[in-house]
mmCIF file with all atom_site columns, C-alpha atoms in Angstrom:
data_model
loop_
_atom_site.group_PDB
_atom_site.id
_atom_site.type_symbol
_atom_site.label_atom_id
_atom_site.label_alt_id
_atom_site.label_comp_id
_atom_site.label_asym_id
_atom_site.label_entity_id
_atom_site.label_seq_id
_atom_site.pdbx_PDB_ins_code
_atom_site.Cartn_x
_atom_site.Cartn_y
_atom_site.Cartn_z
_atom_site.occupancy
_atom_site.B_iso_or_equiv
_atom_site.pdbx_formal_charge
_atom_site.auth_seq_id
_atom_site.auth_comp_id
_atom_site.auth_asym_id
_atom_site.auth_atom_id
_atom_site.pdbx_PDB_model_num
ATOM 1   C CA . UNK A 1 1   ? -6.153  18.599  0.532   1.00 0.00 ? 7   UNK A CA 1
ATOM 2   C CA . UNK A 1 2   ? -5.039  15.695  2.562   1.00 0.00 ? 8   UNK A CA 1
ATOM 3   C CA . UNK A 1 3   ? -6.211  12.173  1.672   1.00 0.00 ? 9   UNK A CA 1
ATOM 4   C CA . UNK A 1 4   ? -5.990  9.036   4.114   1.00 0.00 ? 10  UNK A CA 1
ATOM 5   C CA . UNK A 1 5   ? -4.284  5.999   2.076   1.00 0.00 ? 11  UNK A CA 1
ATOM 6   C CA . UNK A 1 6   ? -5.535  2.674   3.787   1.00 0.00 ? 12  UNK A CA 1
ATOM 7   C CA . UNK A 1 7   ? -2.375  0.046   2.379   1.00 0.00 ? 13  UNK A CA 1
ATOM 8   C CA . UNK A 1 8   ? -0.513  -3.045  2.675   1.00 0.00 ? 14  UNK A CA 1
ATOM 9   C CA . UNK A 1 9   ? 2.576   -4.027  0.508   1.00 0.00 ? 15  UNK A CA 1
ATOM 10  C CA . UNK A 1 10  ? 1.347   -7.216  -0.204  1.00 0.00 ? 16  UNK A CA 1
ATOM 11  C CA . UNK A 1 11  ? -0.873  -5.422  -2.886  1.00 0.00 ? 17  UNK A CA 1
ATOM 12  C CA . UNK A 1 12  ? 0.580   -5.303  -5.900  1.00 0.00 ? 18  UNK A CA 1
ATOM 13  C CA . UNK A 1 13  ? -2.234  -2.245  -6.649  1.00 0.00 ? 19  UNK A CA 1
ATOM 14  C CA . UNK A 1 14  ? -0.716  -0.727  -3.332  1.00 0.00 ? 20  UNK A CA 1
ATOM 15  C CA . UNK A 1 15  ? 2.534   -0.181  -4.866  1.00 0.00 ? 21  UNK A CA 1
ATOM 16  C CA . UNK A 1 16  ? 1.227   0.940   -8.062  1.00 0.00 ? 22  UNK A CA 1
ATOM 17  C CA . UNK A 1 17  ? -1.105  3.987   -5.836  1.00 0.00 ? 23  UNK A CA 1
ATOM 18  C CA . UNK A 1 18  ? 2.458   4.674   -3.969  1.00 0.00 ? 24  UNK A CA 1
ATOM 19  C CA . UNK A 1 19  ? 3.641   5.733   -7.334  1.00 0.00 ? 25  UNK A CA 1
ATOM 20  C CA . UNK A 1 20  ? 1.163   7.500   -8.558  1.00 0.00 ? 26  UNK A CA 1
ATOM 21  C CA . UNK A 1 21  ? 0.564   9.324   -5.272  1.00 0.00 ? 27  UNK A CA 1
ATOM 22  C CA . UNK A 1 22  ? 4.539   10.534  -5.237  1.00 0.00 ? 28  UNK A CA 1
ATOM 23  C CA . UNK A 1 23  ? 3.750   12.548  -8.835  1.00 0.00 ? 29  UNK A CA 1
ATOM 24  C CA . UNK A 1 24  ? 0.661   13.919  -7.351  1.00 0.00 ? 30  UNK A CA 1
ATOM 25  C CA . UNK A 1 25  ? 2.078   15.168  -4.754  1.00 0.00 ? 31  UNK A CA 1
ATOM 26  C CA . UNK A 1 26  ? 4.859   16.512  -6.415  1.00 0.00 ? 32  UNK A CA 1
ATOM 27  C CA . UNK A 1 27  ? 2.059   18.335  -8.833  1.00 0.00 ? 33  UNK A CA 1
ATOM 28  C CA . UNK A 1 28  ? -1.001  19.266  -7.050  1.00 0.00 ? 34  UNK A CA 1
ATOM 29  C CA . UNK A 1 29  ? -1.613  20.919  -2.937  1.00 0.00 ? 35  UNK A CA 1
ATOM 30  C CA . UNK A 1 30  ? -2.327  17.790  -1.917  1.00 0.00 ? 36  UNK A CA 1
ATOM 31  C CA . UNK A 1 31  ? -0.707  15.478  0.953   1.00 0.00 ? 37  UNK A CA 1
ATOM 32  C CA . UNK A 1 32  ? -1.534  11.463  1.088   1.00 0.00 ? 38  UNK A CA 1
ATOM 33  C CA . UNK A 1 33  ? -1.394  10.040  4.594   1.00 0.00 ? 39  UNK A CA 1
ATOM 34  C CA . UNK A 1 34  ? -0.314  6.642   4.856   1.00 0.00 ? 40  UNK A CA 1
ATOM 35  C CA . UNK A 1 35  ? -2.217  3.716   7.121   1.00 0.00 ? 41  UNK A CA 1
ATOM 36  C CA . UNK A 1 36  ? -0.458  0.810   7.123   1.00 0.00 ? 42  UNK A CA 1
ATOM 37  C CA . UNK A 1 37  ? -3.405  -2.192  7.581   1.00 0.00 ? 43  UNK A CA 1
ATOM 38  C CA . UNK A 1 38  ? -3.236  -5.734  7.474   1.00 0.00 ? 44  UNK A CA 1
ATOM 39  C CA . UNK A 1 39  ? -4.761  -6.484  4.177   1.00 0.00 ? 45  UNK A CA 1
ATOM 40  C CA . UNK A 1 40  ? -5.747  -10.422 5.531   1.00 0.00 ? 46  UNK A CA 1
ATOM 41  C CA . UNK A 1 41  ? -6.905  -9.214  8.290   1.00 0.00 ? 47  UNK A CA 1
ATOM 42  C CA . UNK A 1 42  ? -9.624  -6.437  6.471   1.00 0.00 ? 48  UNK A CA 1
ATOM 43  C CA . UNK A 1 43  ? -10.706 -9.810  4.203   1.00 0.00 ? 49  UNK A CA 1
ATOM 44  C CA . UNK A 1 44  ? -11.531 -11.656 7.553   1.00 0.00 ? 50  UNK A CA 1
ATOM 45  C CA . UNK A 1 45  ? -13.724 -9.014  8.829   1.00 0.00 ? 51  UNK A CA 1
ATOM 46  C CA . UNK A 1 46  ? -15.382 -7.939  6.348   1.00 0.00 ? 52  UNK A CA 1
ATOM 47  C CA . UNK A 1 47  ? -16.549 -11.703 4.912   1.00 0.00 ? 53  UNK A CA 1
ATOM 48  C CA . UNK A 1 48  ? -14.256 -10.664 1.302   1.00 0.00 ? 54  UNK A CA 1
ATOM 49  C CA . UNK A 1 49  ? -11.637 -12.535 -0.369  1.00 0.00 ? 55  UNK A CA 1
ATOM 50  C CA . UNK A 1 50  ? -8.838  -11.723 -2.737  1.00 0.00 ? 56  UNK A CA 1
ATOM 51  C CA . UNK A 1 51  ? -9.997  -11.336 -6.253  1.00 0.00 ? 57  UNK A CA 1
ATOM 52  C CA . UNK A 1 52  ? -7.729  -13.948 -7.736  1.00 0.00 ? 58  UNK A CA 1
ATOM 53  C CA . UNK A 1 53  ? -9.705  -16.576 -4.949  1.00 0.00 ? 59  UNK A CA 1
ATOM 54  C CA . UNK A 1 54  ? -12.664 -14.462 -5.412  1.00 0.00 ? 60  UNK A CA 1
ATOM 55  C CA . UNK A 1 55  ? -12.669 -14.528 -9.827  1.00 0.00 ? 61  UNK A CA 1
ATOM 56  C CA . UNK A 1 56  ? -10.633 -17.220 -10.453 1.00 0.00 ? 62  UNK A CA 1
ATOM 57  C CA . UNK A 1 57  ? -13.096 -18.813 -12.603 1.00 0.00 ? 63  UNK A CA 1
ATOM 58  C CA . UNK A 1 58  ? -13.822 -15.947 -14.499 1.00 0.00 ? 64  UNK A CA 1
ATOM 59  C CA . UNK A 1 59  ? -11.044 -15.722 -16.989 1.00 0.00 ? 65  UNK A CA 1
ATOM 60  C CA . UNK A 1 60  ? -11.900 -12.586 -18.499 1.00 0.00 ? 66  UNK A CA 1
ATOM 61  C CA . UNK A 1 61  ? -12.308 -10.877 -15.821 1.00 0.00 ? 67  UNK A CA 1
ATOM 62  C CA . UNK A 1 62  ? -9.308  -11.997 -14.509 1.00 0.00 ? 68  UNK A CA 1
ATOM 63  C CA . UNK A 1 63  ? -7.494  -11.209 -17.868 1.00 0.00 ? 69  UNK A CA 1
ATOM 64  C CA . UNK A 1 64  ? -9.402  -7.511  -17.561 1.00 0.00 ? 70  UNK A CA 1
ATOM 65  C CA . UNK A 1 65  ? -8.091  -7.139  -14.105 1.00 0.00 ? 71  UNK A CA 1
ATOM 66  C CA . UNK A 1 66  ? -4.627  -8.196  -14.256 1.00 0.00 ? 72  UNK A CA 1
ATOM 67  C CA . UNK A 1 67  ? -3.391  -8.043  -17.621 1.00 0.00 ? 73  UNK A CA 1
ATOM 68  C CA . UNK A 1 68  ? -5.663  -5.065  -19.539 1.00 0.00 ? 74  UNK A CA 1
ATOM 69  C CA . UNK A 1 69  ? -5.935  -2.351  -16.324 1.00 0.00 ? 75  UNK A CA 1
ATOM 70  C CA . UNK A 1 70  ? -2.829  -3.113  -14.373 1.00 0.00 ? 76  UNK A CA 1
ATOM 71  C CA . UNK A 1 71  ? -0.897  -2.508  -17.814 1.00 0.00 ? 77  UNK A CA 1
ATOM 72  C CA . UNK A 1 72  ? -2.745  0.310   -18.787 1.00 0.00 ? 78  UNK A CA 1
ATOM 73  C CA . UNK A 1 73  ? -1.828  1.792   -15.396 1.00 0.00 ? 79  UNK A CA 1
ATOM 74  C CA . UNK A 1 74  ? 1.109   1.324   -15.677 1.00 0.00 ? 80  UNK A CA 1
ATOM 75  C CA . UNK A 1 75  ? 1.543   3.012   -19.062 1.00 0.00 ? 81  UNK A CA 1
ATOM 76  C CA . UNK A 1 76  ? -0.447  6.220   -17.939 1.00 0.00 ? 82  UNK A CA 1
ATOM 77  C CA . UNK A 1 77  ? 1.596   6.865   -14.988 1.00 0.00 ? 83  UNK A CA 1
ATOM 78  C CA . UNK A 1 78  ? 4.900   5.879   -16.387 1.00 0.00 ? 84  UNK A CA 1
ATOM 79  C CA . UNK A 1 79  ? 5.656   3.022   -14.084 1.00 0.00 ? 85  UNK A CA 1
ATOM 80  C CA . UNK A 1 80  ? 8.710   1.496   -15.303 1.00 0.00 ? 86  UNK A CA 1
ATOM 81  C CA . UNK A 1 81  ? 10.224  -1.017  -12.701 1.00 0.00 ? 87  UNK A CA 1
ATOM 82  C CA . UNK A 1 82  ? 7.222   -3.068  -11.655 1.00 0.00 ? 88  UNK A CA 1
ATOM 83  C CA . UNK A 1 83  ? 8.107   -6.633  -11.490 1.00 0.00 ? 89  UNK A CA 1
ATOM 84  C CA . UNK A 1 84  ? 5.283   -9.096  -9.877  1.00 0.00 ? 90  UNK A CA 1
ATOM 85  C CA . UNK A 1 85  ? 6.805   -11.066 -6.713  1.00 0.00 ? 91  UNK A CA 1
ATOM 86  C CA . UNK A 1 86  ? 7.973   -14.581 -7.872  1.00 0.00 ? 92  UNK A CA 1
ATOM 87  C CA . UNK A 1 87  ? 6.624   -15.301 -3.847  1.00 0.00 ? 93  UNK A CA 1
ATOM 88  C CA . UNK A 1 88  ? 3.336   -13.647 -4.497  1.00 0.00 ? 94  UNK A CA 1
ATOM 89  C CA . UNK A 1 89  ? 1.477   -14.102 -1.791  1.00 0.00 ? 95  UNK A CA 1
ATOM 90  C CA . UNK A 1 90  ? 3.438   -13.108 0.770   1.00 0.00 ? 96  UNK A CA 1
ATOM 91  C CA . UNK A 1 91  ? 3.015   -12.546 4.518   1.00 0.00 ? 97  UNK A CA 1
ATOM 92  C CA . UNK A 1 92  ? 3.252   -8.903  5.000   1.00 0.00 ? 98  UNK A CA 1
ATOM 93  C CA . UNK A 1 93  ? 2.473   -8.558  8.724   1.00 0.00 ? 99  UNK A CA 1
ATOM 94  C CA . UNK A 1 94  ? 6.435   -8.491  9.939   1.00 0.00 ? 100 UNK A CA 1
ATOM 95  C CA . UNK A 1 95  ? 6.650   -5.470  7.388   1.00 0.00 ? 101 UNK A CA 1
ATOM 96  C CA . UNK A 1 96  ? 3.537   -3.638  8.399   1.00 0.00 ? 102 UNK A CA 1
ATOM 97  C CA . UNK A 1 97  ? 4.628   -3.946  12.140  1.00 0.00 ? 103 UNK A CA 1
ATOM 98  C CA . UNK A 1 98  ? 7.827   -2.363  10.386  1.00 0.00 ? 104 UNK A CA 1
ATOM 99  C CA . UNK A 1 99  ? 5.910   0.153   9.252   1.00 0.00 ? 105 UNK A CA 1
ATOM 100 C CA . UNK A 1 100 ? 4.749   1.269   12.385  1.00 0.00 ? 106 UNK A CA 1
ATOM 101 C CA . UNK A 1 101 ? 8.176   1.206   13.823  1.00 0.00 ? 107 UNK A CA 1
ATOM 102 C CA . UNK A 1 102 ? 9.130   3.742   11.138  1.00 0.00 ? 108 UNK A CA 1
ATOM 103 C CA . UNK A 1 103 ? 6.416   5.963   11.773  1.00 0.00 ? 109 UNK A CA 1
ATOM 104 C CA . UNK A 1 104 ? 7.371   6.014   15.384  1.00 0.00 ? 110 UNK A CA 1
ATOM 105 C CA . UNK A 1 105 ? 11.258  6.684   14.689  1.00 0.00 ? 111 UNK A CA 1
ATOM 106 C CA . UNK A 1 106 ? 10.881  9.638   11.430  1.00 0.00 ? 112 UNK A CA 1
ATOM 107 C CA . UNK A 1 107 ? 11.956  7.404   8.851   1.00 0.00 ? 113 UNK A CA 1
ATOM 108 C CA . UNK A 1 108 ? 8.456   5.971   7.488   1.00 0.00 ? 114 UNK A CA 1
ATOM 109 C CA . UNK A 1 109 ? 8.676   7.571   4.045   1.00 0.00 ? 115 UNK A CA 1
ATOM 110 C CA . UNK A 1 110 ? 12.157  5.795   3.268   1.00 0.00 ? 116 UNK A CA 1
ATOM 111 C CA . UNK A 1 111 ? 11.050  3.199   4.584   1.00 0.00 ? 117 UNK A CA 1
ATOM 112 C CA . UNK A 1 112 ? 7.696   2.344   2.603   1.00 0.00 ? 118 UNK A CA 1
ATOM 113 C CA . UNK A 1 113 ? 10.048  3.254   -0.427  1.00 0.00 ? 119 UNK A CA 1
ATOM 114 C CA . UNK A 1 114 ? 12.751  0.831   0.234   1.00 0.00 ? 120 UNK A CA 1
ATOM 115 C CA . UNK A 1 115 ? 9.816   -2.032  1.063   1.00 0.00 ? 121 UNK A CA 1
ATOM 116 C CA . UNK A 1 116 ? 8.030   -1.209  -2.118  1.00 0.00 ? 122 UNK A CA 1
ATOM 117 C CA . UNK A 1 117 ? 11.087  -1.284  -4.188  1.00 0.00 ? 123 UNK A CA 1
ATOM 118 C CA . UNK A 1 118 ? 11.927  -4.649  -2.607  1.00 0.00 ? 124 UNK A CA 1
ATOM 119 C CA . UNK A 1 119 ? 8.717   -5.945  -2.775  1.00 0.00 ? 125 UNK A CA 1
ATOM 120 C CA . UNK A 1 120 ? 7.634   -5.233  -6.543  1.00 0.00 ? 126 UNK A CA 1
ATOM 121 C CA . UNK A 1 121 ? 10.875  -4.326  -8.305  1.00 0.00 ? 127 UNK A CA 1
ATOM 122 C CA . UNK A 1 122 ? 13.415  -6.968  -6.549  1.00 0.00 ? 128 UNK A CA 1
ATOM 123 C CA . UNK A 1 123 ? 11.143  -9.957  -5.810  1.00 0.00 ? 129 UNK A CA 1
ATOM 124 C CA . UNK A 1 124 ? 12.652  -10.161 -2.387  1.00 0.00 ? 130 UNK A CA 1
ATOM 125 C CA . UNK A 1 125 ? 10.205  -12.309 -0.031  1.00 0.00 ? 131 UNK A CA 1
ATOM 126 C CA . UNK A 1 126 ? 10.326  -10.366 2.947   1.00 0.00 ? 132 UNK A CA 1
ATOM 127 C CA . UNK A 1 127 ? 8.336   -12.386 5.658   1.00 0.00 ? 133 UNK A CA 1
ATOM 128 C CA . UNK A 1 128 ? 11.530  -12.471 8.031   1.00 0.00 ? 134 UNK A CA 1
ATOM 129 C CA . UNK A 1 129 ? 13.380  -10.511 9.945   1.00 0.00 ? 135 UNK A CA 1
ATOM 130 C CA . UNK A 1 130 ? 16.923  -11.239 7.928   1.00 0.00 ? 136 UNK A CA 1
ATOM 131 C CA . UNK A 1 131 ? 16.111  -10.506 4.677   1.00 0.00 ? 137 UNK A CA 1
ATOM 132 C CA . UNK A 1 132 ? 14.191  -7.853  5.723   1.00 0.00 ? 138 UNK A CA 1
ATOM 133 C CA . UNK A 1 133 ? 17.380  -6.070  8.017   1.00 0.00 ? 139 UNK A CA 1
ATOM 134 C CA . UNK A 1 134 ? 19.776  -7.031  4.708   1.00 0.00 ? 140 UNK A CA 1
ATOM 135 C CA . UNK A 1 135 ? 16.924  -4.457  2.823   1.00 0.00 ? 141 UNK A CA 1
ATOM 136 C CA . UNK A 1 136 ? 17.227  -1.788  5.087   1.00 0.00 ? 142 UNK A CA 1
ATOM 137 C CA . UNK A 1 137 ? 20.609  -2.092  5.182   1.00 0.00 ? 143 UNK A CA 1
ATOM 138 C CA . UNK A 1 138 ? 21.444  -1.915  1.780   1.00 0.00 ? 144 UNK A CA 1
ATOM 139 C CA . UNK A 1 139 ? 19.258  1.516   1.743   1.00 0.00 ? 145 UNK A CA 1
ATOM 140 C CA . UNK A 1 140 ? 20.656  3.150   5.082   1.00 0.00 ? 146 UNK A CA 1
ATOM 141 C CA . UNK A 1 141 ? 17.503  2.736   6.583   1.00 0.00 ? 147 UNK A CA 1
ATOM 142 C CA . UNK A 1 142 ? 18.243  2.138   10.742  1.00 0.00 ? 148 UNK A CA 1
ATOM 143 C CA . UNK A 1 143 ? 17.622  -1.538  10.522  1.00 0.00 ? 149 UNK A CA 1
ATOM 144 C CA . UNK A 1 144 ? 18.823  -3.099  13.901  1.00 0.00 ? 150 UNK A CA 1
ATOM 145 C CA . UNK A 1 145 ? 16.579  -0.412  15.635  1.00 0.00 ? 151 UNK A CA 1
ATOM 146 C CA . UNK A 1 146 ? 13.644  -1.568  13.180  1.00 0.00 ? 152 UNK A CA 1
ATOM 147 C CA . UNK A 1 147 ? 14.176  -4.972  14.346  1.00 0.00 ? 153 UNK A CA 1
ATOM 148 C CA . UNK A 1 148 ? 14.679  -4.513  17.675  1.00 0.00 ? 154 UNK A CA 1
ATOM 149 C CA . UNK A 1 149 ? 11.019  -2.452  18.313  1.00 0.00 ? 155 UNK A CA 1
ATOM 150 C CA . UNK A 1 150 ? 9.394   -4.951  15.836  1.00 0.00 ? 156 UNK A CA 1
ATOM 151 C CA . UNK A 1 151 ? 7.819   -7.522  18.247  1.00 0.00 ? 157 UNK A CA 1
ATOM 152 C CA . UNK A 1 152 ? 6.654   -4.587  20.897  1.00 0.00 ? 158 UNK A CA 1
ATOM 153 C CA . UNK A 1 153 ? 3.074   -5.228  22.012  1.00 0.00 ? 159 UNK A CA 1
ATOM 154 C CA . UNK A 1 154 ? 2.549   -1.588  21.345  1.00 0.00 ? 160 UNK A CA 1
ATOM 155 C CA . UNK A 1 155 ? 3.228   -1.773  17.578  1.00 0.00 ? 161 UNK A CA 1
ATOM 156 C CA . UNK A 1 156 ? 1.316   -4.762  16.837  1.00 0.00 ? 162 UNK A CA 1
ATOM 157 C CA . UNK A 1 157 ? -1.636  -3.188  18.930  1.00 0.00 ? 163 UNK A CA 1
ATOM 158 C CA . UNK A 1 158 ? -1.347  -0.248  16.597  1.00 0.00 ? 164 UNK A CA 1
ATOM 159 C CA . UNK A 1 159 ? -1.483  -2.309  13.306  1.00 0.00 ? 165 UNK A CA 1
ATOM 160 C CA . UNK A 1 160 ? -4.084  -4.054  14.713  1.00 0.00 ? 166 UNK A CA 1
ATOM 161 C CA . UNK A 1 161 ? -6.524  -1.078  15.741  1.00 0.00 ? 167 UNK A CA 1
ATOM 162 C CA . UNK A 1 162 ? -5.449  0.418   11.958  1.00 0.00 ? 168 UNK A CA 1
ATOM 163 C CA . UNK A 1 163 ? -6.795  -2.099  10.302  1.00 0.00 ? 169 UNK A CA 1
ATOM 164 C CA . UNK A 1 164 ? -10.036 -2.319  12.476  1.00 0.00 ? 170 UNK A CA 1
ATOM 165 C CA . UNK A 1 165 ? -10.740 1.347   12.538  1.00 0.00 ? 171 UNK A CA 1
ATOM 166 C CA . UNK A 1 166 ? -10.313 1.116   8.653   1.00 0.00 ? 172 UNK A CA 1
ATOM 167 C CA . UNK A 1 167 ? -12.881 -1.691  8.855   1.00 0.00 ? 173 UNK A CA 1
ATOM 168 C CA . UNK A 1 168 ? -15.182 0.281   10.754  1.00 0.00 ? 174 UNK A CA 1
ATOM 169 C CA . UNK A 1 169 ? -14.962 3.557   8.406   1.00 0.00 ? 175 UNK A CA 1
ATOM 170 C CA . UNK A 1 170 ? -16.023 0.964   5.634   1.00 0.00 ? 176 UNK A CA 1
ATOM 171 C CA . UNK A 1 171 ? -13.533 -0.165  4.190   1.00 0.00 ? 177 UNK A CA 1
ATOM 172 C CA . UNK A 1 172 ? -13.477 -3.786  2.562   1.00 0.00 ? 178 UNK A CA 1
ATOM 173 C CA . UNK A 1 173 ? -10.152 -4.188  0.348   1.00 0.00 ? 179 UNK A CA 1
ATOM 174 C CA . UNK A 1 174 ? -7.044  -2.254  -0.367  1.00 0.00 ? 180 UNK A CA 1
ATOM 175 C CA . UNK A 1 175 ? -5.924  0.098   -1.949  1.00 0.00 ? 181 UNK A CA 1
ATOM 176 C CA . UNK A 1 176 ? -8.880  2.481   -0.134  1.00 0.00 ? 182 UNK A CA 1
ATOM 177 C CA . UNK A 1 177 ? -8.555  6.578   0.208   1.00 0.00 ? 183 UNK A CA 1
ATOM 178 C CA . UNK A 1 178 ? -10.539 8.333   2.103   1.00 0.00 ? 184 UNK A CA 1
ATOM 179 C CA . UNK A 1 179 ? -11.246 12.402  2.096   1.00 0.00 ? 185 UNK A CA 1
ATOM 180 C CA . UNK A 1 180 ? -12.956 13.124  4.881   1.00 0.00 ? 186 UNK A CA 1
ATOM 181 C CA . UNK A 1 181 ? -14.942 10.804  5.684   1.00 0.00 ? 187 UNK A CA 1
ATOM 182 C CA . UNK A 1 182 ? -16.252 9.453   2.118   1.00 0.00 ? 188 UNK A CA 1
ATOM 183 C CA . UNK A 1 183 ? -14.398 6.318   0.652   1.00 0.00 ? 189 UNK A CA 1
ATOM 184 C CA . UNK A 1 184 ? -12.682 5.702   -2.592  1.00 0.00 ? 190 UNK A CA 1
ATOM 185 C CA . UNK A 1 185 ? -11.869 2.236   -3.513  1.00 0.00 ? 191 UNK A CA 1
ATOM 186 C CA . UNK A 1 186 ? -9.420  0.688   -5.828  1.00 0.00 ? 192 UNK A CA 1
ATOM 187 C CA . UNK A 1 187 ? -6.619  2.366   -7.827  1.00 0.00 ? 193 UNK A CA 1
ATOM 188 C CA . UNK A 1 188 ? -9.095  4.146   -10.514 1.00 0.00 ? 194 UNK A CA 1
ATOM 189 C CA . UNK A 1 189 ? -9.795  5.960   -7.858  1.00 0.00 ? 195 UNK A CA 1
ATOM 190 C CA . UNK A 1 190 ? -6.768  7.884   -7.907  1.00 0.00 ? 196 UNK A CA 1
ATOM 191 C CA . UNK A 1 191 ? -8.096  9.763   -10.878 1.00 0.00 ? 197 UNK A CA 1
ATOM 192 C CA . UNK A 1 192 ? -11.237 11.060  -9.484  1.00 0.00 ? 198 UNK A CA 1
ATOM 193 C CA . UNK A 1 193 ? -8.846  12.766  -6.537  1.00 0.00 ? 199 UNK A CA 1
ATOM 194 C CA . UNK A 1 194 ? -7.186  13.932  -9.173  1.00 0.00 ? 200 UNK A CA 1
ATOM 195 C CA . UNK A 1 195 ? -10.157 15.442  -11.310 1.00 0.00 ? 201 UNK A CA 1
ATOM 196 C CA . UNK A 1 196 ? -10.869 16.691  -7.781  1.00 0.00 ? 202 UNK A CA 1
ATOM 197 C CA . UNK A 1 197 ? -7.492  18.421  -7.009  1.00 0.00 ? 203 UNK A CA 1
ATOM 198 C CA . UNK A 1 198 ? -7.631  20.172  -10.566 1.00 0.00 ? 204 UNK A CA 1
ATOM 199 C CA . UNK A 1 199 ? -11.342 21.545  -9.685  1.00 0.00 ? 205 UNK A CA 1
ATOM 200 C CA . UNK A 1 200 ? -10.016 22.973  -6.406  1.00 0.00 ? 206 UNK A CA 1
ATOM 201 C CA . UNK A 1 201 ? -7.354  24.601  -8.198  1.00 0.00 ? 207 UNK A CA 1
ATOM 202 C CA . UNK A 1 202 ? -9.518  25.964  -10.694 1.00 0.00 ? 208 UNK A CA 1
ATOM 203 C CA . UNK A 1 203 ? -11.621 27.984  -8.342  1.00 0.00 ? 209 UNK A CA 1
ATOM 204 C CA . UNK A 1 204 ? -8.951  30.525  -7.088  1.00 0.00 ? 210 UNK A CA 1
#
């Protein structure tokens, strides 16, 4: 089975799918293909806002949300390193472009690890190109030819028409899945795929 995973890092839920996803792929036939989309960008064309902006003045909800589900998560898929960014929000669009550039050059799955790990285990605030090449760096990740492709008209194009062909497929927030054509919203949703992935096994 192969599942389209519509993300940006600025999610914290993002980063919480991207470890979930790595033990079901280790566990089930099933491959997760990554779209890197501008998570700001989705919000602006599809008239939605951030739930923090969105339920900020519902307090239980937002307690629900962030405090009851995330942790639960985070206990039923053993996710031990999670640390929310002390810069939370931050601008993720020089890191999507990166991305892209990674994609491009065969490094993309090293290089969405190394982001995520800097991201929501290290705190780092990676809206510029320095701190950003100092990550990449530290991980032998090919950082000066990151940063030299990351301002090509080409790879902002191609963020661009990822997050408006994600838009146009329906989605409205991240993290989003599709299979086949049909959309699955929100990190819950990794558990129906799951439920799904057992019933295909169960039939041969």
């Amino acid at each position: 089975m192969n599942v389209d995973f519509i993300f940006d890092f600025a999610s914290p839920n993002a980063y919480l799918c991207h470890k979930a996803i790595t033990e079901l792929e280790k566990n089930h036939e099933v491959k997760f293909n990554y779209i890197p989309c501008l998570l700001g960008g989705i919000f602006k064309l599809t008239n939605n806002q951030a739930p923090m902006i969105a339920f900020g003045e519902i307090p239980n909800k937002m307690k629900y949300e962030f405090d009851t589900a995330f942790n639960r998560f985070l206990k039923q898929h053993q996710i031990k390193n999670f640390c929310m960014n002390e810069h939370f929000p931050v601008n993720t669009l020089l890191i999507l472009r990166g991305a892209i550039v990674a994609q491009k050059n065969n490094f993309f799955e090293s290089y969405v690890d190394v982001v995520m790990i800097g991201m929501w285990e290290r705190s780092l605030k990676l809206d510029n190109a320095e701190t950003l090449h100092e990550l990449l760096t530290q991980y032998d990740c090919p950082a000066d030819l990151l940063i030299e492709q990351i301002s090509n008209p080409e790879i902002k194009a191609e963020l661009i028409n990822n997050t408006n062909q994600a838009v146009e497929k329906g989605v409205f927030g991240i993290p989003s899945f599709f299979i086949d054509d049909e959309l699955y919203f929100g990190k819950e949703s990794l558990r129906e795929i799951k439920d799904m992935l057992l019933e295909s096994s169960e039939t041969f």
